[in-house]
Amino acid sequence: MDVFLPQILNGLDKGAAYALIALGLTLIFGTLGVVNFAHGALFMLGAFCAVTMKALLGLEKVTLDPTQTTAWGTPLEIRVPYIETWLGDFGLLLLEYSVPVSLILAIPVMLIIGVTMERGLIRHFYHRTHAEQILVTFGLAIVLQEIVKSFFGANPIPQPAPDIVSGSADIGMLLGLDPGTIVYPMWRMVYLTFSGVVIASVFAFLQFTTFGMVVRAGMADRETVGLLGIDIDKKFTIVFGLAAVVAGIAGVMYTPILSPDYHMGMDFLVLSFVVVVVGGMGSLGGAVAAGFLLGILQSFASMNEVKTILPGIDQIIIYLVAIIILLVRPRGLMGRKGVMES
Amino acid sequence: MISILKKRSDIILLLVFAAVVASGPVLFQPIGAGYPDLLQKFAIFGIFAIGFNILFGLTGYLSFGHAAFLGVGSYTAVWTFKLLSMNPIPALILAVIAGGLFSLLIGWVSMRRSGIYFSILTLAFAQMSYNLAYSVLTPITNGETGLQLAQSDPRVLDVAFGRDYGAVLPTPDLFGINLSGYPGYYFCGALLIVCFYISIRIFRSPFGMMLRAVKSNQNRMNYTGLNTRPYALAAFVISGMFAGLAGGLLAVTDPLAGAERMQWTASGEIVLMTILGGSGTLLGPVIGAGVIKYFENIFSAFNENILLNMFSFFPEPLQHAAAWVAGLFVGEGWHLTLGALFMIIVIFLPGGLMEGAHKIINLFRRKTDSDGPQKSADSAPAPAE
């Protein structure tokens, strides 16, 4: 128990990121029938929304204090963030909570990016082959990540979590185990809760609203829904925006766990595709389940006990599982017949 | 009668191709590409692209993991240099075999699915190989440093034939001809011509026709009771062998193999070369490979000063602005150009440069039957319906 539980917990947060990206990918597959290789780049853009927000909040007013001097004899520079001079303590609070605050920036930005992408580019590729869809979104992913690289540089930019959740919690104590058996970083718990909320709200949105009903109907039979006089294209544009937002906020909240750099999107994209394939193309539940499952498996594979028996298994476990699943259950864990079977 | 004509035109095509390869150093001199390092790259990536085209151009299976075979070829070749001989022939033979075997393994699994599943599977396999080469397989691949030759390597065959390299680090040579510089280019170029010939033969063979049938409608092939998978797998293995050969040649011209050759960006680059030139055409991929490698070379060499000089006819502030914008695309930003080029080609010219050339030629000829020979070959099987 006290061996497995920490590994499960460790796997969950990575699994949560996979699940969120895979959820967006599946939404786009299911509705638009488009293979979006730029989805990892959306995750990355979300993470850089957090970086931008932090930089904006942290803009400092520099004043020279002639009464004090530094060790070099020059007047001492006093740096005060503008936000502190304007808003006082609340400003400092905002600065400390820059990562969650960035969500306010990330949601509209990602929505705009998503809708623009769909209207400007993806729309023209509905009737082209899958190979061409893959290629054009692949090109877009490269362009996006290179633009980010030219603005933010190639090095990872660390983003601190708010102080109150930056430490670790001894969860083992809560479960009646000895102190120190299960120590879990608090931000990861925040991330888990957050992703749970996002996943639940996406499902609720699709299940309980009229809009969601139309989207689900469109996933099942696009043509018929169109014939009923519903402008399904417009709905699907919004779905694309929604998927972009989910990927973006997943990226924002992941920044304290992994310092964002320009190629983080591609690293996650490949794995997220594998997650989608394992979960079953077009199955939202499958994508989420497979995301968490593979995250946990990866965490188990990186245990030292496992690595001594099978060296390197942690590097390839996800791909191995994907290959086995595809050979045994070609439609993935929860794939339905006839969905994306080309 | 038509088949004879076709054959004659193919022979002309091959001869012209060979002539261009042979006169490469002179021909590419005016555009500043007449030096052996770059010419070798043209030839090597030309071979790689020809191989990829046999898979993607003919069968339509989009593999995103071909760089893995290139990497395997390089590693095999370097190990052959280390263990057997500095002669490139055993190294290349083993590299082709290794590329073939590895692609057989990956293809056997990946070919069970088609379409996007296939692309994702090959991408996953390539990433897996890349991760392994970086971590666990370090004893074989030498991890991040890359696999290098050492003076103390055994080189069993060389020793058996009484060849001694003395106290210097040996370089690959073909029976005493040092394969750097122009001899290296002509060695690669000769292999490129051979590969081009093989590619023509495959395109014109019944096997090639079968591969095209797989592309146009695999379901119909299956319904007629024909199992298409062995054909597609054969195409995959052939293209894997071409990639292995290209990887081996990379090691011949520069005996160093690193894991970054297997990264997904490398796989993406070969896809771009093929579609840029025109997938499914004979010449296209070679042209695409040449164009990409040429511009990579030119663009990467730019720096801020050159740019400022270039825009010196602008007024001062505009000059800096123009240099900044252009600076995004050159030097370090070469990948941005690559990505943008990728999108532009797929959006506006899915048939690649070859299609563009056909369009322009037809524009001047004002032909009423504007379809090129490619189209008529595609529509030929239709009556059999």
XYZ file of C-alpha atoms in Angstrom:
727
model
C 0.000 0.000 0.000
C 2.580 2.545 1.045
C 4.675 1.562 -1.956
C 1.940 1.778 -4.554
C -0.009 4.781 -3.374
C 2.789 7.325 -3.908
C 3.347 5.991 -7.422
C -0.342 6.232 -8.233
C -0.388 9.790 -6.946
C 2.735 10.688 -8.905
C 1.222 9.272 -12.050
C -2.049 11.088 -11.595
C -0.762 14.597 -12.224
C 0.997 13.708 -15.445
C -2.008 11.614 -16.363
C -4.201 14.631 -15.729
C -2.238 16.680 -18.271
C -2.426 13.843 -20.814
C -6.139 13.487 -20.153
C -6.826 17.190 -20.671
C -4.913 17.362 -23.954
C -6.363 14.083 -25.152
C -9.854 15.312 -24.280
C -9.428 18.311 -26.568
C -7.925 16.166 -29.316
C -10.817 13.740 -29.115
C -13.379 16.543 -29.195
C -11.806 17.801 -32.413
C -11.556 14.324 -33.926
C -15.110 13.528 -33.011
C -16.707 16.735 -34.211
C -14.612 18.039 -37.063
C -12.940 14.802 -38.093
C -9.628 16.610 -38.199
C -6.337 15.334 -36.876
C -4.853 18.280 -35.039
C -1.093 17.971 -34.710
C -1.003 21.552 -33.433
C -2.815 20.668 -30.233
C 0.398 20.293 -28.275
C 1.342 23.778 -29.441
C -1.925 25.048 -27.932
C -0.903 23.491 -24.601
C 2.430 25.265 -24.947
C 0.762 28.592 -25.815
C -1.353 28.266 -22.676
C 1.771 27.767 -20.593
C 3.287 30.878 -22.149
C 0.136 32.836 -21.284
C 1.202 32.221 -17.688
C 4.721 33.394 -18.477
C 3.382 36.560 -20.116
C 1.030 37.257 -17.233
C 3.851 36.896 -14.742
C 6.035 39.234 -16.765
C 3.238 41.802 -17.086
C 2.393 41.710 -13.393
C 6.040 41.874 -12.492
C 6.806 45.060 -14.447
C 8.844 47.173 -12.053
C 9.273 50.856 -11.521
C 12.944 51.619 -10.937
C 13.802 54.631 -8.780
C 17.250 55.708 -7.703
C 17.770 56.408 -4.043
C 20.638 58.902 -3.776
C 20.911 58.514 0.014
C 21.899 54.871 -0.193
C 24.669 53.393 -2.281
C 25.450 49.867 -3.350
C 28.742 48.161 -2.762
C 29.932 49.590 -6.082
C 29.257 53.149 -5.035
C 26.396 53.709 -7.445
C 23.047 54.912 -6.120
C 20.854 52.056 -4.939
C 18.084 51.082 -7.303
C 14.764 50.495 -5.681
C 12.504 48.261 -7.723
C 8.824 48.336 -6.992
C 6.308 46.471 -9.136
C 3.842 48.921 -10.628
C 1.026 46.723 -9.479
C 2.116 47.250 -5.879
C 2.084 51.006 -6.199
C -1.353 50.907 -7.771
C -3.112 48.249 -5.744
C -1.015 47.917 -2.610
C -1.112 44.560 -0.871
C -3.706 43.210 -3.259
C -1.208 43.820 -6.039
C 1.401 41.731 -4.283
C -1.192 39.032 -3.778
C -1.939 39.070 -7.517
C 1.768 38.788 -8.244
C 2.101 35.813 -5.958
C -0.918 34.092 -7.470
C 0.210 34.872 -11.015
C -0.283 31.304 -12.254
C -3.968 30.969 -11.327
C -4.541 34.609 -12.253
C -3.213 33.868 -15.746
C -6.295 31.758 -16.329
C -8.169 35.037 -16.773
C -5.810 35.920 -19.612
C -5.519 32.408 -21.008
C -9.210 31.645 -21.464
C -10.093 34.491 -23.855
C -6.721 34.313 -25.612
C -6.997 30.585 -26.231
C -10.606 30.940 -27.335
C -9.598 33.555 -29.887
C -6.631 31.487 -31.059
C -8.793 28.374 -31.359
C -11.587 30.063 -33.286
C -9.127 31.872 -35.564
C -7.309 28.636 -36.256
C -10.494 26.831 -37.161
C -11.942 29.619 -39.306
C -8.666 30.594 -40.894
C -7.042 27.246 -41.576
C -8.681 24.033 -40.429
C -11.997 24.830 -42.161
C -10.332 24.574 -45.548
C -9.092 21.089 -44.759
C -12.322 19.240 -43.986
C -12.454 17.721 -47.420
C -8.771 17.052 -47.837
C -7.083 13.793 -46.920
C -5.980 12.980 -43.383
C -2.375 13.087 -44.530
C -2.796 16.706 -45.621
C -4.542 17.618 -42.363
C -1.671 16.102 -40.415
C 0.896 17.923 -42.521
C -0.682 21.365 -42.344
C -1.265 21.235 -38.584
C 2.245 19.860 -38.145
C 3.570 22.881 -40.027
C 1.429 25.165 -37.891
C 2.831 23.558 -34.734
C 6.374 24.251 -35.890
C 5.500 27.857 -36.758
C 3.822 28.471 -33.388
C 6.646 27.016 -31.378
C 9.301 28.884 -33.337
C 7.448 32.173 -32.840
C 7.308 31.502 -29.111
C 11.001 30.647 -29.198
C 11.894 33.912 -30.880
C 10.017 35.907 -28.236
C 10.782 33.984 -25.064
C 14.066 32.311 -25.902
C 14.916 28.641 -25.872
C 15.412 28.155 -22.145
C 12.721 26.946 -19.744
C 11.216 29.782 -17.698
C 10.324 28.605 -14.205
C 6.971 29.706 -12.804
C 6.562 29.540 -9.034
C 3.378 28.252 -7.493
C 1.756 30.474 -4.842
C 3.544 30.149 -1.519
C 0.631 28.605 0.283
C 0.581 25.573 -2.049
C 4.236 25.410 -2.993
C 5.252 23.001 -0.259
C 4.486 19.351 0.173
C 1.786 17.738 2.239
C 2.144 14.562 4.191
C -0.887 12.729 2.898
C 0.163 9.506 4.567
C -0.641 11.039 7.939
C -4.224 11.648 6.900
C -4.589 8.002 5.970
C -3.158 6.828 9.263
C 0.247 5.820 7.908
C 3.562 6.721 9.477
C 4.712 10.298 8.887
C 6.886 10.690 5.818
C 5.629 7.664 3.884
C 3.602 9.609 1.342
C 4.715 13.164 0.791
C 2.990 14.853 -2.123
C 3.597 18.332 -3.513
C 0.561 20.457 -2.834
C 0.486 22.087 -6.255
C 0.032 18.681 -7.818
C -3.029 18.192 -5.692
C -4.280 21.543 -6.901
C -3.624 20.442 -10.466
C -5.479 17.178 -9.950
C -8.497 18.926 -8.478
C -8.394 21.503 -11.228
C -8.250 18.951 -14.011
C -11.039 16.977 -12.350
C -13.184 20.099 -12.364
C -12.356 20.884 -16.001
C -13.060 17.365 -17.180
C -16.307 17.239 -15.220
C -17.441 20.589 -16.579
C -16.669 19.610 -20.176
C -18.691 16.440 -19.734
C -21.495 18.326 -17.999
C -21.482 20.906 -20.748
C -21.852 18.242 -23.409
C -24.362 16.211 -21.440
C -26.709 18.741 -19.905
C -26.878 21.767 -22.199
C -28.762 22.140 -25.454
C -25.552 23.197 -27.143
C -23.866 20.053 -25.883
C -26.745 17.943 -27.135
C -26.430 19.417 -30.612
C -22.681 18.807 -30.565
C -23.153 15.192 -29.509
C -25.749 14.726 -32.211
C -23.323 16.259 -34.674
C -20.608 13.840 -33.594
C -22.951 10.948 -34.250
C -24.297 12.138 -37.582
C -23.190 15.482 -38.841
C -25.171 15.438 -42.040
C -28.542 14.770 -40.463
C -28.064 17.500 -37.878
C -27.236 19.871 -40.712
C -30.377 18.824 -42.567
C -32.451 19.641 -39.501
C -31.581 23.269 -40.050
C -28.872 23.617 -37.444
C -25.753 25.493 -38.434
C -23.448 22.723 -37.308
C -20.326 24.395 -38.662
C -20.746 27.309 -36.296
C -21.215 24.976 -33.345
C -18.128 23.011 -34.274
C -16.069 26.196 -34.489
C -16.990 26.869 -30.879
C -16.096 23.273 -29.991
C -12.661 23.844 -31.500
C -12.306 26.986 -29.416
C -13.377 25.026 -26.358
C -10.783 22.340 -27.038
C -8.140 25.043 -27.424
C -9.177 26.559 -24.089
C -8.989 23.182 -22.338
C -5.489 22.585 -23.715
C -4.473 26.147 -22.852
C -5.591 26.150 -19.241
C -4.069 22.702 -18.812
C -0.818 24.323 -19.911
C -1.226 27.326 -17.590
C -1.720 25.228 -14.517
C 1.079 22.819 -15.439
C 3.762 25.543 -15.424
C 4.739 25.201 -11.724
C 5.247 21.449 -12.274
C 7.256 21.760 -15.467
C 8.976 25.010 -16.427
C 7.618 25.873 -19.866
C 9.906 25.898 -22.878
C 9.031 26.183 -26.523
C 9.074 22.475 -27.353
C 7.050 21.201 -24.393
C 4.013 21.011 -26.653
C 5.522 18.449 -28.995
C 6.689 16.278 -26.123
C 3.159 16.146 -24.804
C 1.526 15.891 -28.209
C 3.086 12.583 -29.175
C 2.093 11.049 -25.867
C -1.386 12.552 -26.048
C -1.926 11.021 -29.461
C -0.920 7.693 -28.060
C -3.396 8.307 -25.247
C -6.163 9.039 -27.728
C -5.359 5.915 -29.703
C -5.299 3.769 -26.583
C -8.539 5.281 -25.300
C -10.291 4.833 -28.602
C -10.532 7.457 -31.300
C -13.631 9.578 -30.784
C -14.390 8.370 -27.261
C -14.169 11.169 -24.680
C -14.394 8.840 -21.697
C -11.764 6.608 -23.223
C -9.380 9.519 -23.677
C -9.690 10.583 -20.047
C -9.400 7.057 -18.684
C -6.434 6.232 -20.892
C -4.718 9.499 -19.927
C -4.798 8.675 -16.222
C -4.041 5.004 -16.835
C -0.932 5.719 -18.890
C 0.230 8.398 -16.474
C 0.064 5.924 -13.608
C 1.717 3.163 -15.642
C 4.548 5.508 -16.533
C 4.986 6.354 -12.886
C 5.140 2.693 -11.921
C 7.644 2.020 -14.667
C 9.979 4.666 -13.306
C 10.164 2.943 -9.895
C 13.675 1.795 -9.171
C 12.506 -1.740 -8.416
C 11.001 -2.024 -11.882
C 13.889 -0.322 -13.616
C 16.430 -2.766 -12.240
C 14.509 -5.666 -13.789
C 13.699 -3.966 -17.079
C 16.078 -1.057 -17.678
C 14.657 1.752 -19.742
C 11.097 0.573 -19.417
C 10.067 4.003 -18.123
C 11.038 5.559 -21.446
C 8.945 3.288 -23.590
C 6.153 1.903 -21.425
C 3.486 4.168 -22.966
C 4.427 3.225 -26.516
C 4.596 -0.441 -25.616
C 1.140 -0.336 -24.070
C -0.176 1.483 -27.132
C 1.256 -1.137 -29.453
C -0.161 -3.987 -27.437
C -3.578 -2.327 -27.199
C -3.677 -1.655 -30.931
C -2.765 -5.229 -31.712
C -5.254 -6.737 -29.265
C -8.075 -4.192 -29.390
C -7.597 -2.246 -32.597
C -10.315 0.272 -31.711
C -8.722 1.174 -28.384
C -10.193 0.667 -24.943
C -13.537 2.345 -25.536
C -13.570 3.029 -29.260
C -16.840 2.618 -31.083
C -17.265 0.867 -34.372
C -17.067 3.081 -37.402
C -15.414 6.090 -35.778
C -12.355 7.298 -37.665
C -11.720 3.932 -39.218
C -9.968 4.875 -42.373
C 3.913 0.996 -78.633
C 3.135 3.304 -75.719
C 5.114 1.128 -73.344
C 8.176 1.357 -75.587
C 7.866 5.123 -75.715
C 7.562 5.275 -72.008
C 10.644 3.194 -71.672
C 12.589 5.437 -73.995
C 11.507 8.540 -72.072
C 12.560 6.858 -68.868
C 15.978 6.132 -70.280
C 16.312 9.766 -71.323
C 15.182 10.839 -67.863
C 17.744 8.575 -66.237
C 20.527 9.761 -68.528
C 19.713 13.417 -67.929
C 19.541 12.738 -64.214
C 22.925 11.016 -64.281
C 24.402 13.873 -66.304
C 23.124 16.433 -63.793
C 24.555 14.417 -60.894
C 27.885 14.021 -62.669
C 28.164 17.712 -63.495
C 26.840 18.760 -60.096
C 29.969 20.606 -58.930
C 29.951 22.738 -62.093
C 26.196 23.071 -62.445
C 25.532 24.254 -58.890
C 28.553 26.554 -58.799
C 26.652 29.706 -59.887
C 24.167 29.426 -57.003
C 26.945 28.881 -54.496
C 26.230 25.216 -53.882
C 29.128 23.751 -55.779
C 31.118 22.535 -52.829
C 31.285 18.868 -51.818
C 29.783 19.061 -48.306
C 26.489 20.430 -49.552
C 26.461 18.287 -52.689
C 26.879 15.191 -50.531
C 23.858 16.281 -48.521
C 21.852 16.757 -51.724
C 22.675 13.227 -52.804
C 22.127 11.578 -49.414
C 18.829 13.250 -48.693
C 17.845 12.673 -52.289
C 18.211 8.942 -51.648
C 16.252 9.265 -48.413
C 13.461 11.176 -50.161
C 13.315 8.725 -53.086
C 12.833 5.940 -50.551
C 10.197 7.827 -48.623
C 8.389 8.579 -51.857
C 8.099 4.878 -52.656
C 6.072 4.545 -49.463
C 4.182 7.836 -49.265
C 3.951 8.765 -52.918
C 2.809 5.379 -54.131
C 0.819 3.858 -51.259
C -0.289 7.038 -49.480
C 0.816 5.668 -46.092
C 2.184 8.713 -44.254
C 5.001 7.569 -41.995
C 6.166 9.999 -39.351
C 8.977 7.830 -38.128
C 11.355 7.431 -41.019
C 14.160 9.218 -39.222
C 14.451 6.146 -36.996
C 15.666 4.095 -39.967
C 18.117 6.826 -40.892
C 19.487 6.697 -37.347
C 19.677 2.908 -37.340
C 21.576 3.029 -40.631
C 24.054 5.541 -39.211
C 24.653 3.569 -36.036
C 25.124 0.338 -37.980
C 27.588 1.956 -40.352
C 29.660 3.483 -37.573
C 29.730 0.171 -35.714
C 30.862 -1.586 -38.875
C 33.655 0.946 -39.208
C 34.637 0.287 -35.635
C 34.435 -3.491 -35.705
C 35.042 -4.636 -39.268
C 36.597 -2.251 -41.727
C 36.882 1.369 -42.749
C 35.782 0.392 -46.234
C 32.279 1.819 -46.774
C 30.960 -1.177 -48.721
C 30.403 -3.571 -45.787
C 29.166 -0.637 -43.723
C 26.571 0.327 -46.322
C 25.455 -3.256 -46.913
C 24.946 -3.761 -43.193
C 23.239 -0.371 -42.868
C 20.747 -1.295 -45.597
C 20.114 -4.659 -43.974
C 19.676 -3.081 -40.548
C 17.328 -0.433 -41.927
C 15.356 -3.137 -43.707
C 15.063 -5.403 -40.679
C 14.127 -2.560 -38.386
C 11.491 -1.289 -40.799
C 10.164 -4.822 -41.212
C 9.663 -4.995 -37.466
C 8.005 -1.586 -37.198
C 6.075 -1.964 -40.423
C 4.733 -5.371 -39.436
C 3.071 -3.805 -36.393
C 2.166 -0.392 -37.831
C 0.722 -1.705 -41.087
C -2.092 -3.328 -39.162
C -3.702 0.075 -39.135
C -3.918 2.676 -41.856
C -4.586 6.391 -42.097
C -3.913 8.463 -39.011
C -3.403 5.389 -36.816
C -0.483 4.434 -39.003
C 1.055 7.903 -38.771
C 0.711 7.975 -34.999
C 2.098 4.458 -34.612
C 5.175 5.202 -36.684
C 5.648 8.470 -34.790
C 5.409 6.574 -31.504
C 7.939 3.990 -32.662
C 10.368 6.665 -33.779
C 10.053 8.539 -30.497
C 10.556 5.256 -28.663
C 13.756 4.534 -30.602
C 14.948 8.064 -29.984
C 14.296 7.809 -26.241
C 16.004 4.440 -26.071
C 19.014 5.655 -28.042
C 19.370 8.512 -25.599
C 18.995 6.518 -22.401
C 19.228 2.762 -22.037
C 21.033 1.935 -25.232
C 23.899 4.257 -24.338
C 26.426 1.360 -24.450
C 25.488 0.942 -28.131
C 24.673 4.510 -29.117
C 26.940 6.460 -26.760
C 23.934 8.570 -25.763
C 24.160 12.310 -26.045
C 27.776 12.419 -27.169
C 27.071 10.376 -30.252
C 28.884 7.324 -31.520
C 32.418 8.088 -32.653
C 35.348 6.237 -34.088
C 38.363 5.610 -31.912
C 41.909 4.797 -32.799
C 41.811 1.686 -30.635
C 38.831 0.117 -32.485
C 39.422 -3.531 -33.456
C 38.601 -3.266 -37.245
C 38.930 -7.029 -37.695
C 38.815 -7.068 -41.502
C 41.330 -4.278 -41.898
C 43.707 -6.075 -39.587
C 43.181 -9.343 -41.456
C 44.094 -7.629 -44.735
C 47.148 -6.115 -43.119
C 45.888 -2.534 -43.287
C 47.310 -0.305 -40.605
C 46.148 3.272 -40.102
C 49.043 4.215 -37.884
C 48.610 6.630 -35.035
C 45.885 8.788 -36.641
C 42.140 8.508 -36.412
C 41.114 6.630 -39.564
C 38.604 7.998 -42.041
C 36.418 5.870 -44.327
C 38.029 5.126 -47.661
C 37.084 3.087 -50.662
C 40.121 0.920 -51.446
C 42.457 3.772 -50.707
C 40.325 6.619 -52.115
C 39.579 9.000 -49.289
C 35.834 9.634 -49.219
C 35.774 13.224 -48.179
C 35.335 16.042 -50.656
C 34.506 15.345 -54.295
C 35.243 11.590 -54.282
C 32.734 11.327 -51.437
C 30.196 13.256 -53.483
C 30.651 11.043 -56.526
C 30.343 7.954 -54.353
C 27.009 9.250 -52.964
C 25.990 10.495 -56.409
C 26.574 7.091 -58.007
C 24.395 5.491 -55.366
C 21.776 8.203 -55.920
C 21.640 7.322 -59.619
C 21.304 3.631 -58.775
C 18.485 4.440 -56.327
C 16.783 6.630 -58.921
C 16.961 3.774 -61.406
C 15.438 1.374 -58.854
C 12.727 3.921 -58.190
C 11.902 4.182 -61.934
C 11.733 0.407 -62.177
C 9.401 0.206 -59.178
C 7.183 2.987 -60.532
C 6.785 1.211 -63.881
C 6.409 -2.316 -62.516
C 3.183 -4.206 -61.771
C 4.270 -3.962 -58.137
C 4.261 -0.179 -58.416
C 0.825 -0.314 -60.006
C -0.378 -2.410 -57.070
C 0.981 0.183 -54.636
C -0.865 2.916 -56.501
C -4.006 0.833 -56.295
C -3.535 0.639 -52.523
C -3.442 4.430 -52.472
C -6.472 5.021 -54.642
C -8.784 2.531 -52.969
C -7.543 -0.074 -50.574
C -11.032 -1.299 -49.699
C -11.815 -2.149 -53.276
C -8.579 -4.094 -53.519
C -9.515 -6.038 -50.428
C -13.013 -6.740 -51.749
C -11.591 -8.249 -54.895
C -9.985 -10.803 -52.630
C -6.500 -9.412 -52.716
C -4.487 -8.971 -49.568
C -2.825 -5.588 -49.909
C -0.835 -5.662 -46.716
C 2.185 -7.592 -48.033
C 2.521 -5.064 -50.870
C 2.301 -2.065 -48.549
C 4.686 -3.726 -46.109
C 7.126 -4.400 -48.942
C 6.999 -0.710 -49.866
C 7.605 0.189 -46.236
C 10.618 -2.110 -45.999
C 12.048 -0.844 -49.294
C 11.774 2.735 -48.115
C 13.304 1.679 -44.783
C 16.254 0.201 -46.681
C 16.691 3.437 -48.650
C 16.646 5.317 -45.346
C 19.207 2.892 -43.927
C 21.419 3.492 -46.958
C 21.092 7.257 -46.535
C 21.955 6.937 -42.863
C 24.952 4.785 -43.735
C 26.123 7.375 -46.255
C 25.817 10.115 -43.653
C 28.164 8.061 -41.519
C 30.512 7.486 -44.458
C 30.881 11.184 -45.191
C 31.137 12.042 -41.519
C 31.726 9.044 -39.238
C 29.634 10.203 -36.311
C 26.142 9.083 -35.374
C 23.951 10.910 -32.893
C 20.467 10.223 -31.581
C 19.157 13.581 -32.797
C 19.045 12.087 -36.284
C 16.075 10.036 -35.087
C 14.045 12.905 -33.675
C 10.564 13.630 -34.999
C 11.772 16.896 -36.552
C 14.008 14.845 -38.832
C 11.030 12.684 -39.777
C 9.016 15.810 -40.465
C 11.772 17.192 -42.657
C 11.798 14.184 -44.953
C 8.014 14.398 -45.321
C 8.392 18.046 -46.256
C 11.104 17.301 -48.820
C 8.889 14.754 -50.506
C 5.757 16.881 -50.655
C 7.672 20.025 -51.541
C 9.063 18.355 -54.643
C 5.865 16.471 -55.364
C 4.997 13.127 -53.851
C 4.271 10.358 -56.281
C 6.536 11.812 -58.946
C 9.927 10.425 -59.854
C 12.006 13.580 -59.810
C 10.060 15.577 -57.238
C 11.506 14.170 -54.009
C 15.094 14.630 -55.175
C 14.360 18.219 -56.146
C 12.582 18.777 -52.832
C 15.522 17.400 -50.881
C 17.907 19.599 -52.832
C 15.815 22.742 -52.353
C 15.394 22.198 -48.606
C 19.055 21.422 -47.988
C 20.133 24.333 -50.178
C 17.956 26.867 -48.396
C 18.790 25.418 -45.004
C 22.408 26.040 -45.817
C 21.832 29.561 -47.162
C 19.365 30.662 -44.496
C 21.305 29.311 -41.550
C 24.351 31.295 -42.588
C 22.589 34.661 -42.366
C 23.238 36.890 -39.387
C 22.165 40.358 -38.369
C 24.965 42.206 -40.137
C 24.289 40.525 -43.449
C 20.622 41.364 -43.077
C 21.322 44.996 -42.278
C 23.502 45.193 -45.368
C 20.797 43.579 -47.441
C 18.241 46.162 -46.398
C 20.654 49.081 -46.522
C 18.644 50.747 -49.304
C 15.829 51.360 -46.789
C 15.850 54.435 -44.534
C 17.424 53.771 -41.152
C 14.423 52.833 -38.925
C 12.824 50.800 -41.685
C 16.114 49.027 -42.247
C 16.195 47.782 -38.672
C 12.554 46.786 -38.744
C 13.031 44.850 -41.971
C 16.156 43.190 -40.608
C 14.311 42.197 -37.449
C 11.407 40.659 -39.361
C 13.717 38.843 -41.732
C 15.844 37.785 -38.776
C 12.935 35.738 -37.444
C 13.146 33.521 -40.503
C 16.874 33.046 -40.977
C 19.788 31.880 -38.891
C 18.396 30.344 -35.722
C 14.885 30.831 -37.066
C 15.334 28.494 -40.020
C 12.786 26.127 -38.518
C 10.168 28.871 -38.666
C 10.748 29.148 -42.410
C 10.531 25.377 -42.649
C 7.202 25.313 -40.817
C 5.772 28.172 -42.841
C 6.946 26.550 -46.068
C 5.293 23.326 -44.943
C 1.949 25.078 -44.512
C 2.161 27.092 -47.717
C 2.975 24.028 -49.793
C 0.216 21.899 -48.279
C -2.361 24.688 -48.574
C -1.631 26.031 -52.022
C 0.370 23.415 -53.873
C -0.387 19.931 -52.537
C 1.216 18.431 -55.636
C 4.502 20.158 -54.877
C 6.938 21.861 -57.208
C 6.377 19.260 -59.926
C 2.686 20.148 -60.059
C 3.601 23.819 -60.118
C 5.963 23.204 -63.030
C 3.283 21.235 -64.906
C 0.790 24.054 -64.356
C 3.208 26.646 -65.698
C 4.129 24.521 -68.710
C 0.475 23.914 -69.499
C -0.202 27.620 -69.156
C 2.261 28.322 -71.937
C 1.209 25.447 -74.131
C -2.485 26.298 -73.725
C -3.295 22.667 -74.118
C -6.928 21.670 -73.953
C -6.124 18.286 -72.415
C -4.209 19.891 -69.598
C -3.682 16.668 -67.670
C -0.107 15.529 -67.516
C 0.986 11.921 -68.011
C 0.601 11.392 -64.259
C -3.142 11.949 -64.385
C -3.752 9.638 -67.309
C -1.828 6.896 -65.550
C -4.077 7.344 -62.538
C -7.279 7.190 -64.495
C -6.169 4.162 -66.493
C -7.405 1.508 -64.032
C -10.891 3.029 -64.008
C -12.369 0.926 -66.865
C -11.611 -2.236 -64.898
C -14.260 -1.236 -62.424
